[in-house]
Structure formats: C-alpha cells, structure tokens
mmCIF file of C-alpha atoms in Angstrom:
data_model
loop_
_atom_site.group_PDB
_atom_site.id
_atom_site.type_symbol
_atom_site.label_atom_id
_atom_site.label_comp_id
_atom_site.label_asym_id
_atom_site.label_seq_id
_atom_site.Cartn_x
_atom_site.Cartn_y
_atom_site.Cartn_z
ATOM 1 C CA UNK A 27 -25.093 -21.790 -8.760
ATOM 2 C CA UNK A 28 -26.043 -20.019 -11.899
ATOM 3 C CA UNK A 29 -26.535 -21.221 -15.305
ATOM 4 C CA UNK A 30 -25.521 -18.576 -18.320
ATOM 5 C CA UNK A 31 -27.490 -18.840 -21.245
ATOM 6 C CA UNK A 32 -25.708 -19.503 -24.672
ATOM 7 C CA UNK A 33 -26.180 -16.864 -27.671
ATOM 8 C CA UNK A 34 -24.975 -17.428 -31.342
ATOM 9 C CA UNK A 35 -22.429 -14.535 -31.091
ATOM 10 C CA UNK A 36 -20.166 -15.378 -28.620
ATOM 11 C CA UNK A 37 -18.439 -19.111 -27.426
ATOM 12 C CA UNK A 38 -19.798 -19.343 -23.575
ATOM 13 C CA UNK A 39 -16.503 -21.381 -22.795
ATOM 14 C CA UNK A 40 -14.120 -18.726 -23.291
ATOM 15 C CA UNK A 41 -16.516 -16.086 -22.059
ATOM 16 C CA UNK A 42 -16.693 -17.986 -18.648
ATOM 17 C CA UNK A 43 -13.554 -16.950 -17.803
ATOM 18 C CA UNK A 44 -14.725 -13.288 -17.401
ATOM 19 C CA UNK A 45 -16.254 -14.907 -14.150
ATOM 20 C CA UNK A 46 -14.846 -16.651 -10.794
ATOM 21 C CA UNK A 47 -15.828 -19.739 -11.657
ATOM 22 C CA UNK A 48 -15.559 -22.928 -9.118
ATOM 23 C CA UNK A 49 -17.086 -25.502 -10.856
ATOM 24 C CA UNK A 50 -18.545 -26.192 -14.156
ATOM 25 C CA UNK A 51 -21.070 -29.531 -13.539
ATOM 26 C CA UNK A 52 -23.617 -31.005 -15.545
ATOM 27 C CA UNK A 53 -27.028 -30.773 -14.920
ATOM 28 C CA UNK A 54 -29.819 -33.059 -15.768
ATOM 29 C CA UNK A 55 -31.491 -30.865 -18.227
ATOM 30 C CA UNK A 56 -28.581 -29.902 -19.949
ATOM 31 C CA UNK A 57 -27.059 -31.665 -22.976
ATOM 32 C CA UNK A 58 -23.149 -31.678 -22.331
ATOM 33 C CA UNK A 59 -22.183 -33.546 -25.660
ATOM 34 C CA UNK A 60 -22.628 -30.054 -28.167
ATOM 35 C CA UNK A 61 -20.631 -27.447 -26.757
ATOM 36 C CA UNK A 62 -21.106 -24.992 -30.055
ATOM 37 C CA UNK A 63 -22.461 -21.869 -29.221
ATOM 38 C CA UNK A 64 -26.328 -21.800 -29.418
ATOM 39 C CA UNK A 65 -26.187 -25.460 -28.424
ATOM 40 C CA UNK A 66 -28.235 -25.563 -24.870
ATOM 41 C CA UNK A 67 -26.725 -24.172 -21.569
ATOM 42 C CA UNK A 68 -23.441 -24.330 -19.706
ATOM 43 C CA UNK A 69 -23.767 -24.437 -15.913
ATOM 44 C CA UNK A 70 -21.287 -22.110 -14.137
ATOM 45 C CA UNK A 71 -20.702 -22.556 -10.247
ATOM 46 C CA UNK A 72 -19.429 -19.212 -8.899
ATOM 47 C CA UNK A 73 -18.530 -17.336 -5.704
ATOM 48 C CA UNK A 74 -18.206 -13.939 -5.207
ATOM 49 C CA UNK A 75 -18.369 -10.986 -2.274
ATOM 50 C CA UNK A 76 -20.899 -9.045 -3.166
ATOM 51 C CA UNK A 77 -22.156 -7.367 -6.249
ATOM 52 C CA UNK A 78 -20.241 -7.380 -9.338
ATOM 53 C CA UNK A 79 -18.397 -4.576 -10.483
ATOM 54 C CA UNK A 80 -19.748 -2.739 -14.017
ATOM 55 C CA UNK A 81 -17.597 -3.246 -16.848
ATOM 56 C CA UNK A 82 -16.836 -0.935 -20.303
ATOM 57 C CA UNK A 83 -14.434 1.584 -17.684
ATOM 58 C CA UNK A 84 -12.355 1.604 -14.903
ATOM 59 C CA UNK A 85 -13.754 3.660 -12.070
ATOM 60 C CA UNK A 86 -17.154 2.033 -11.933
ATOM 61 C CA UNK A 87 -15.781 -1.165 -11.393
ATOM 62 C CA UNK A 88 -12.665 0.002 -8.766
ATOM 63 C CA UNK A 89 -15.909 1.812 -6.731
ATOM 64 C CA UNK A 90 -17.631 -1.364 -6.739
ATOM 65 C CA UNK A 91 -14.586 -3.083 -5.568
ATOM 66 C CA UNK A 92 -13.953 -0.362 -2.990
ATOM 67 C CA UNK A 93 -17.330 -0.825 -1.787
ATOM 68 C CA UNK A 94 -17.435 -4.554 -1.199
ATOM 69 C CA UNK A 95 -14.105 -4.374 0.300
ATOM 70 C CA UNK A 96 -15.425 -2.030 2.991
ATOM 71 C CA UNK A 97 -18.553 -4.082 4.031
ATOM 72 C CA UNK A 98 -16.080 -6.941 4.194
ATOM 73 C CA UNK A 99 -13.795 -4.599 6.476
ATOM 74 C CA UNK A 100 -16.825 -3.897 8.425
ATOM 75 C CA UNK A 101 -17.811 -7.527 9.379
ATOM 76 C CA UNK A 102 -14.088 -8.325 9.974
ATOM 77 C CA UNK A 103 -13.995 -5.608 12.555
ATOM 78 C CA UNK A 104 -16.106 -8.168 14.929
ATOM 79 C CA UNK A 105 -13.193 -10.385 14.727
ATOM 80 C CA UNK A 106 -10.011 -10.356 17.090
ATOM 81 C CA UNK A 107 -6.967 -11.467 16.125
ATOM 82 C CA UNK A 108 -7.137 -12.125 12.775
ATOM 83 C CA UNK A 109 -4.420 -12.897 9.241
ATOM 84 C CA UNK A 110 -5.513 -11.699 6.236
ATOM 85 C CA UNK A 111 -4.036 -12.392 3.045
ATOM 86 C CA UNK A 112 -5.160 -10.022 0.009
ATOM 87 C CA UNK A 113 -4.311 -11.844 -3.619
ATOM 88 C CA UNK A 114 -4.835 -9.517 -6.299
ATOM 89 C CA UNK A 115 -5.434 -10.844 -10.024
ATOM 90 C CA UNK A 116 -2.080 -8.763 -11.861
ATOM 91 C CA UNK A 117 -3.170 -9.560 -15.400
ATOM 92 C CA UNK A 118 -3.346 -6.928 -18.615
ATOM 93 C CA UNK A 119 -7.326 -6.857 -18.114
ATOM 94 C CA UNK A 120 -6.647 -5.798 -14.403
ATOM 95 C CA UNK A 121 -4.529 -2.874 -15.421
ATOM 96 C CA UNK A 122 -7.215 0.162 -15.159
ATOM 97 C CA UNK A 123 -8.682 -1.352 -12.366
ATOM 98 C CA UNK A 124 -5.454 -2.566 -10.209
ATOM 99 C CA UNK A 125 -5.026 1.342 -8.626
ATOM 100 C CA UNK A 126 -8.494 1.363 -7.200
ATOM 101 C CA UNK A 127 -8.335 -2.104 -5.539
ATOM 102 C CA UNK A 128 -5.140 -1.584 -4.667
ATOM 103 C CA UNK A 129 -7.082 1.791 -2.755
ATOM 104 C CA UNK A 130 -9.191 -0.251 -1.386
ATOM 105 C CA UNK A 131 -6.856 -2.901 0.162
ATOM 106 C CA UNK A 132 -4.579 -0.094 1.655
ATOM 107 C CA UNK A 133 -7.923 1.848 3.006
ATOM 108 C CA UNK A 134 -9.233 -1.283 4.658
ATOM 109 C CA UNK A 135 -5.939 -2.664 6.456
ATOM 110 C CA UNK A 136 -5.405 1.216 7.461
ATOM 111 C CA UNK A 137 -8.657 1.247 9.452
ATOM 112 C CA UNK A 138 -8.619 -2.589 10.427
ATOM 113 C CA UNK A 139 -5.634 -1.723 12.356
ATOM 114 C CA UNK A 140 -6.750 0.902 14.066
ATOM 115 C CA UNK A 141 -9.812 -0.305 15.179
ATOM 116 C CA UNK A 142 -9.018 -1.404 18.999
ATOM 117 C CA UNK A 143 -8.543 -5.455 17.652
ATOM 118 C CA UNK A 144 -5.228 -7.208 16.511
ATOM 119 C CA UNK A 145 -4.883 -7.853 12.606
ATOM 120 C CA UNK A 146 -1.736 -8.304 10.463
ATOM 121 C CA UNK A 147 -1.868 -8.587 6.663
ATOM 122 C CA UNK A 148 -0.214 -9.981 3.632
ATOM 123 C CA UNK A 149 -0.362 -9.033 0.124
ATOM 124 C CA UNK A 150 0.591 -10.894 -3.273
ATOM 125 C CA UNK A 151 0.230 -10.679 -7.002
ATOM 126 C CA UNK A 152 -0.200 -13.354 -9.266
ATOM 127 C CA UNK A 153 -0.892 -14.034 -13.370
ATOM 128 C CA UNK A 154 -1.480 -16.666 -15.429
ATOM 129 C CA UNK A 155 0.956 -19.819 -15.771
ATOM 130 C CA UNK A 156 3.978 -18.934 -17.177
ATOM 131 C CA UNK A 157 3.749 -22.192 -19.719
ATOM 132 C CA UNK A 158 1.375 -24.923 -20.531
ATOM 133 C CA UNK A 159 2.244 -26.306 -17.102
ATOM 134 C CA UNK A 160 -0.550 -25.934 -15.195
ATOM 135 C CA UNK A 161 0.499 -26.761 -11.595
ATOM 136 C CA UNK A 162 0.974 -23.820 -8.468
ATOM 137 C CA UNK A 163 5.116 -23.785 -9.291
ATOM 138 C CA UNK A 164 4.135 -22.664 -12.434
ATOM 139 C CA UNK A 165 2.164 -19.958 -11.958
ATOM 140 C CA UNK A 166 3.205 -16.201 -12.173
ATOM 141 C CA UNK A 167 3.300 -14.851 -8.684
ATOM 142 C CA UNK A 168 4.707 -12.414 -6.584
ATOM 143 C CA UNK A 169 4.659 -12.159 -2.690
ATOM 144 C CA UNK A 170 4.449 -8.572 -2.188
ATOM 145 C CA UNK A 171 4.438 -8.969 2.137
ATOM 146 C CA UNK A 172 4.286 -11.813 4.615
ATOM 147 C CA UNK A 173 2.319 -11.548 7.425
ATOM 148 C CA UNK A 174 4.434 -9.222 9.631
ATOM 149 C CA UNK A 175 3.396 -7.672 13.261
ATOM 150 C CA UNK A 176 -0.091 -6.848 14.806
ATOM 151 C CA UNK A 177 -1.761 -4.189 12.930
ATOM 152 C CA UNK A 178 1.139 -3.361 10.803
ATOM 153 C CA UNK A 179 0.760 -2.028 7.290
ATOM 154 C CA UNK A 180 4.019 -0.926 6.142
ATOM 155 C CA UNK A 181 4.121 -3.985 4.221
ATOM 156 C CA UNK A 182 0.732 -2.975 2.586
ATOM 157 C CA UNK A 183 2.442 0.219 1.365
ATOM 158 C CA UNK A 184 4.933 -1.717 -0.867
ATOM 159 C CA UNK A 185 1.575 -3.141 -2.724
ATOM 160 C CA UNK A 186 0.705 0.749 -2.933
ATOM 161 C CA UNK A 187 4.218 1.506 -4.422
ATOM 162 C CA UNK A 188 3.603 -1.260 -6.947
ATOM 163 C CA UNK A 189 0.440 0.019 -8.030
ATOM 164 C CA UNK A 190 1.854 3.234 -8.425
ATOM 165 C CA UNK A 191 4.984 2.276 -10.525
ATOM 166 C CA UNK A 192 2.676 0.213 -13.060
ATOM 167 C CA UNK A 193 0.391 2.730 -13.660
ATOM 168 C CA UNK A 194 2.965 5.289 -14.314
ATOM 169 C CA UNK A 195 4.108 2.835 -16.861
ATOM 170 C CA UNK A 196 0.556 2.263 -18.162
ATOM 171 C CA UNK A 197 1.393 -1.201 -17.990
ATOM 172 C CA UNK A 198 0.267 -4.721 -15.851
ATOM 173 C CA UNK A 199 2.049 -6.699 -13.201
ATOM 174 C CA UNK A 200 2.520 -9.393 -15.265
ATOM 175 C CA UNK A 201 2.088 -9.953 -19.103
ATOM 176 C CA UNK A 202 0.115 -13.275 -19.874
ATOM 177 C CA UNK A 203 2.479 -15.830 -21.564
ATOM 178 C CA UNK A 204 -0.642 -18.028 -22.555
ATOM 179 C CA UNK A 205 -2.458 -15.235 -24.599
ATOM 180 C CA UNK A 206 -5.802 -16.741 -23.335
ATOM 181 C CA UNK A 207 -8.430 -14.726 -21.249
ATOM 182 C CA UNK A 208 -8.751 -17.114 -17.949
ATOM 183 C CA UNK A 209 -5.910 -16.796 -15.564
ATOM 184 C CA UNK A 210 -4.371 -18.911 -12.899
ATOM 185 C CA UNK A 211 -6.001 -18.123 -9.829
ATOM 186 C CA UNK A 212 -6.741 -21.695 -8.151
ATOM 187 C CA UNK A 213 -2.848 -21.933 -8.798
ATOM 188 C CA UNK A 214 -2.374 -19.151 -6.789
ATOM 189 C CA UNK A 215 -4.669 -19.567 -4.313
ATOM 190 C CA UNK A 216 -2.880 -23.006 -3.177
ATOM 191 C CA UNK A 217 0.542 -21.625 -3.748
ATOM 192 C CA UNK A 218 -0.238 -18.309 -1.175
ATOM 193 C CA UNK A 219 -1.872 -20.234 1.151
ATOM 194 C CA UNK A 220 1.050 -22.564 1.773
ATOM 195 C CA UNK A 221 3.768 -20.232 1.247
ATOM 196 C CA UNK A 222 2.764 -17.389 3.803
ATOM 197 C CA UNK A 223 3.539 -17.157 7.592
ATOM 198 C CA UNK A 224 0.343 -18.217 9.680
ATOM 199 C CA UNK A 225 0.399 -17.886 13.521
ATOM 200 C CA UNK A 226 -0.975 -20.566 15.568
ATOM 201 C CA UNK A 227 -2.152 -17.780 17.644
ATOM 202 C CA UNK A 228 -4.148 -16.531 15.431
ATOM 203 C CA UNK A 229 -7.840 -17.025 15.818
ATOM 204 C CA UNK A 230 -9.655 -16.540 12.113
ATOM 205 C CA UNK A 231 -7.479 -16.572 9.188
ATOM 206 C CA UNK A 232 -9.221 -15.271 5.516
ATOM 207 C CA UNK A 233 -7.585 -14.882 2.165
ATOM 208 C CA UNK A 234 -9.647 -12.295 -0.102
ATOM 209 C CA UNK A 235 -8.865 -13.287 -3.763
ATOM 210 C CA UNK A 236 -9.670 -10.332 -5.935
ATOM 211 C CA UNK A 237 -9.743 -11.000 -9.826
ATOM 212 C CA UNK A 238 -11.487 -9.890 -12.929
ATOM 213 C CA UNK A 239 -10.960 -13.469 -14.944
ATOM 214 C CA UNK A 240 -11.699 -17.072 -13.740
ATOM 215 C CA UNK A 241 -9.802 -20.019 -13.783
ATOM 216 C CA UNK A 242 -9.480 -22.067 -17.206
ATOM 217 C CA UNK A 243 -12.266 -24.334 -17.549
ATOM 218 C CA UNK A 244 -11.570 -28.191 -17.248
ATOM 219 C CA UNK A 245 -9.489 -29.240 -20.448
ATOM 220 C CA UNK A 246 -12.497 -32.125 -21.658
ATOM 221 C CA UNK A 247 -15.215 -29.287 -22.441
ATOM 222 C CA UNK A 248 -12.633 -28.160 -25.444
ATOM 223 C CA UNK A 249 -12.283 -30.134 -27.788
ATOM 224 C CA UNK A 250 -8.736 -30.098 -28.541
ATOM 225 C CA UNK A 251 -7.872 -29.368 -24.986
ATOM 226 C CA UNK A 252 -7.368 -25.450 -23.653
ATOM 227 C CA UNK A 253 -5.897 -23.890 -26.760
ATOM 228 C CA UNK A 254 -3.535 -21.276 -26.105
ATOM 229 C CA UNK A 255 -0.621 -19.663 -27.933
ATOM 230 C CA UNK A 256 1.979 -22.002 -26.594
ATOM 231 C CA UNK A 257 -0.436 -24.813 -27.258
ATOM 232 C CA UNK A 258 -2.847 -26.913 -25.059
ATOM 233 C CA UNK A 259 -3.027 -26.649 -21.542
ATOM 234 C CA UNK A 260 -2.427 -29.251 -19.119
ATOM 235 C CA UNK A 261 -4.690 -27.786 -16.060
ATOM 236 C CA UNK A 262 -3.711 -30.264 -12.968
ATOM 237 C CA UNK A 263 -5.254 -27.210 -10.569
ATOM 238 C CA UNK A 264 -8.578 -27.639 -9.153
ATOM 239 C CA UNK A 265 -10.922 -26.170 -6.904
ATOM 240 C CA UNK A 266 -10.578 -29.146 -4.644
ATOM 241 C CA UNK A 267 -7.090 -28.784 -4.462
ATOM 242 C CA UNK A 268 -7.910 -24.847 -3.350
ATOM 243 C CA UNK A 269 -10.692 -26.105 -0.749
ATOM 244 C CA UNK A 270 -7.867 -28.950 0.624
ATOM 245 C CA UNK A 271 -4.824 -26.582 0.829
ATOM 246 C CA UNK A 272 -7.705 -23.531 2.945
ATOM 247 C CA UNK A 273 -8.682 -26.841 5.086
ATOM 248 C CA UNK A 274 -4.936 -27.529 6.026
ATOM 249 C CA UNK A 275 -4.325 -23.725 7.129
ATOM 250 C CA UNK A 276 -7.708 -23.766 8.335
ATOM 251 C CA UNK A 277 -8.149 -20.637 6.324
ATOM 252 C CA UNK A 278 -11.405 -19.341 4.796
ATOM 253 C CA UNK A 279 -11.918 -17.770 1.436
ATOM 254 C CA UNK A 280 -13.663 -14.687 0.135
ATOM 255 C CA UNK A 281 -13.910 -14.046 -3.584
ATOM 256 C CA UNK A 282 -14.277 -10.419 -4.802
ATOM 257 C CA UNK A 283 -14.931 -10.055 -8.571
ATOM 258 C CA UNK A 284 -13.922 -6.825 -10.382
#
C-alpha cells in the first residue's frame, strides 16, 4: 500500500493511472473531500512483480520487463503442470515497449517448456473500452492463443508475429477510443479468465497481466464522473469482480508493470 504525494503541477488522479492500481481507499489522515492538486494525499493500493521498469525510453523499461519475467520463469520452474495465461496491455503508450515484452513472454514459455515439467500457455491482447461502457463485453480484446498442448508454444509465436507486424507499422494493437490515459485492464482480466480453456488436470494455474497504465479510478473521486472524449465513464469493473472471477478458476494473479 503506498500513498503518492500530491504536487501543484500535475492532477494525482489522472497520473494514477500510470500505475497498476487495485484500490484507491481512504485513510484516516487523509482529507478525501478536496481532490485539487496540492490538496493532501491520495492513497494508491498497488501490485506489481518486481521492480518497476524506468520510463523516458523503450529499452530500459522492456529490460526491466525481461528481467522480472525471468525470475518469475525461474520460480515457476518448481511447479508441475501448470496454465499460464500472459495478458499484455496493447495500448498507444505500450507501443515501444510491446516488442521487448513480447521477447520476454516468447523467451520464458521457450525455456518453461523445456525444462523436464508440463506447462501450456495462452496469450491475449487487450485496450481500453471501446465506449463509455465500462463492463468486460466492452472492452478491446484479442485472444491471441488458448491454452493448447503440454509445453507447446506455437501458439506463443502468433503473439511474436503480432509484435512484429505492429512494429513494422510503428503503430499499437489497439487505438484508445476513450482518449484517456487509464486502460481497461480489470475488464480484461475477468473477461480472459473466463473465456480461456482451463484443465481440471491442471495443478497451479497463473495469469501474468503485463501493462504500463492502471485501471480508471472509481467514477466519485471526479467530479463530473471519468471525463473522456466520448463523455463520462460508467466503470461497473472492479477489482473484486477480478479477485471473484481468479477465485472461480482458482487462478492466481501476477502483475508486471512496464
């Protein structure tokens, strides 16, 4: 739990979004009622693998990405029989760095599956809702690969392909409809979950949700609601609704920020 100071340059609700934020909750010191910048302090519940990647380029951060990725590869190792589900954050801010996670996803799965234990991966994009609908249907999002055989990665190497064809294009998976900084990714999260192929037999199942942006912050800390281009945001997603739909699948979540 970590609690960001305010400054009087820059609006600490639409900078959260530049973080994997869970929660945002009061705190007994802090005076919730003036949200202008400079006001007092906005408590920020976050989650994140790691160390957090440096920002003003794109190969610092993709290294740092590629590093926590590896010590998570490392610890999964111990595990047999295991479904992992990568979700990658496809936004315009993710474009420099999408290559080098993408790297790193394809590097990891290579040597999970060769290391002696039984694995099988699946892959998907998403963005940001595609209208001021905030609910999982309405989210941008792409299955790249269901789970497929033990240790299989061809399906892996269509997310490598992807990569490949946007950055020849110099361009992002998806182009944000909203115009806004935070994305989607609870949306996502609940909408991946349910719609890929678990095994029963299947002993540990983790889905490693790898973003640069949060999720938009709850609608009553604006004042007019989430303001975006198409108007205010009605945001039914929640991090409960993310923690109910790992519960059901009995799935466990690792956040990586970019």
């Amino acid at each position: 739990c970590g609690r960001r100071p305010l400054n009087s340059e820059e609006d600490p609700i639409q900078n959260s979004g530049r973080f994997p934020v869970l929660s945002e909750r009061p705190l007994d010191d802090v005076d919730d009622s003036d949200r202008r910048p400079g006001a007092g302090r906005v408590p920020l519940r976050v989650a994140f693998w790691g160390g957090v990647g440096e920002g003003g380029g794109n190969a610092p951060a993709g290294v740092a990405v590629m590093v926590e990725i590896e010590n998570l590869r490392r610890i999964m190792e111990g595990y047999r029989n295991t479904d992992v589900l990568f979700l990658i954050d496809g936004t315009e801010s993710m474009t420099s760095y999408f290559p080098y996670v993408v790297e790193a996803v394809e590097k990891a799965a290579q040597e999970m599956s060769s290391s002696g234990k039984n694995f099988r991966f699946a892959a998907a994009v998403y963005g940001d809702y595609n209208s001021t609908s905030g609910t999982p249907d309405n989210v941008q999002f792409k299955l790249i690969t269901d789970f497929g055989g033990a240790n299989d990665v061809n399906g892996i190497r269509r997310l490598v392909t992807l990569a490949q064809q946007a950055k020849d294009q110099g361009a992002s998976i998806f182009h944000d409809p909203l115009g806004d900084k935070p994305e989607a990714p609870f949306a996502a999260l609940v909408r991946a979950v349910q719609k890929v192929d678990w095994t029963n037999e299947i002993k540990a199942r983790v889905v490693v949700w790898i973003a640069d942006h949060g999720h938009h912050v709850r609608t009553d800390l604006l004042n007019s609601g989430q303001q975006t281009k198409l108007g205010p945001l009605t945001d039914s997603v929640t991090m409960n609704d993310v923690m109910d739909a790992m519960k059901e699948k009995r799935a466990a979540l690792i956040p990586i920020t970019v």
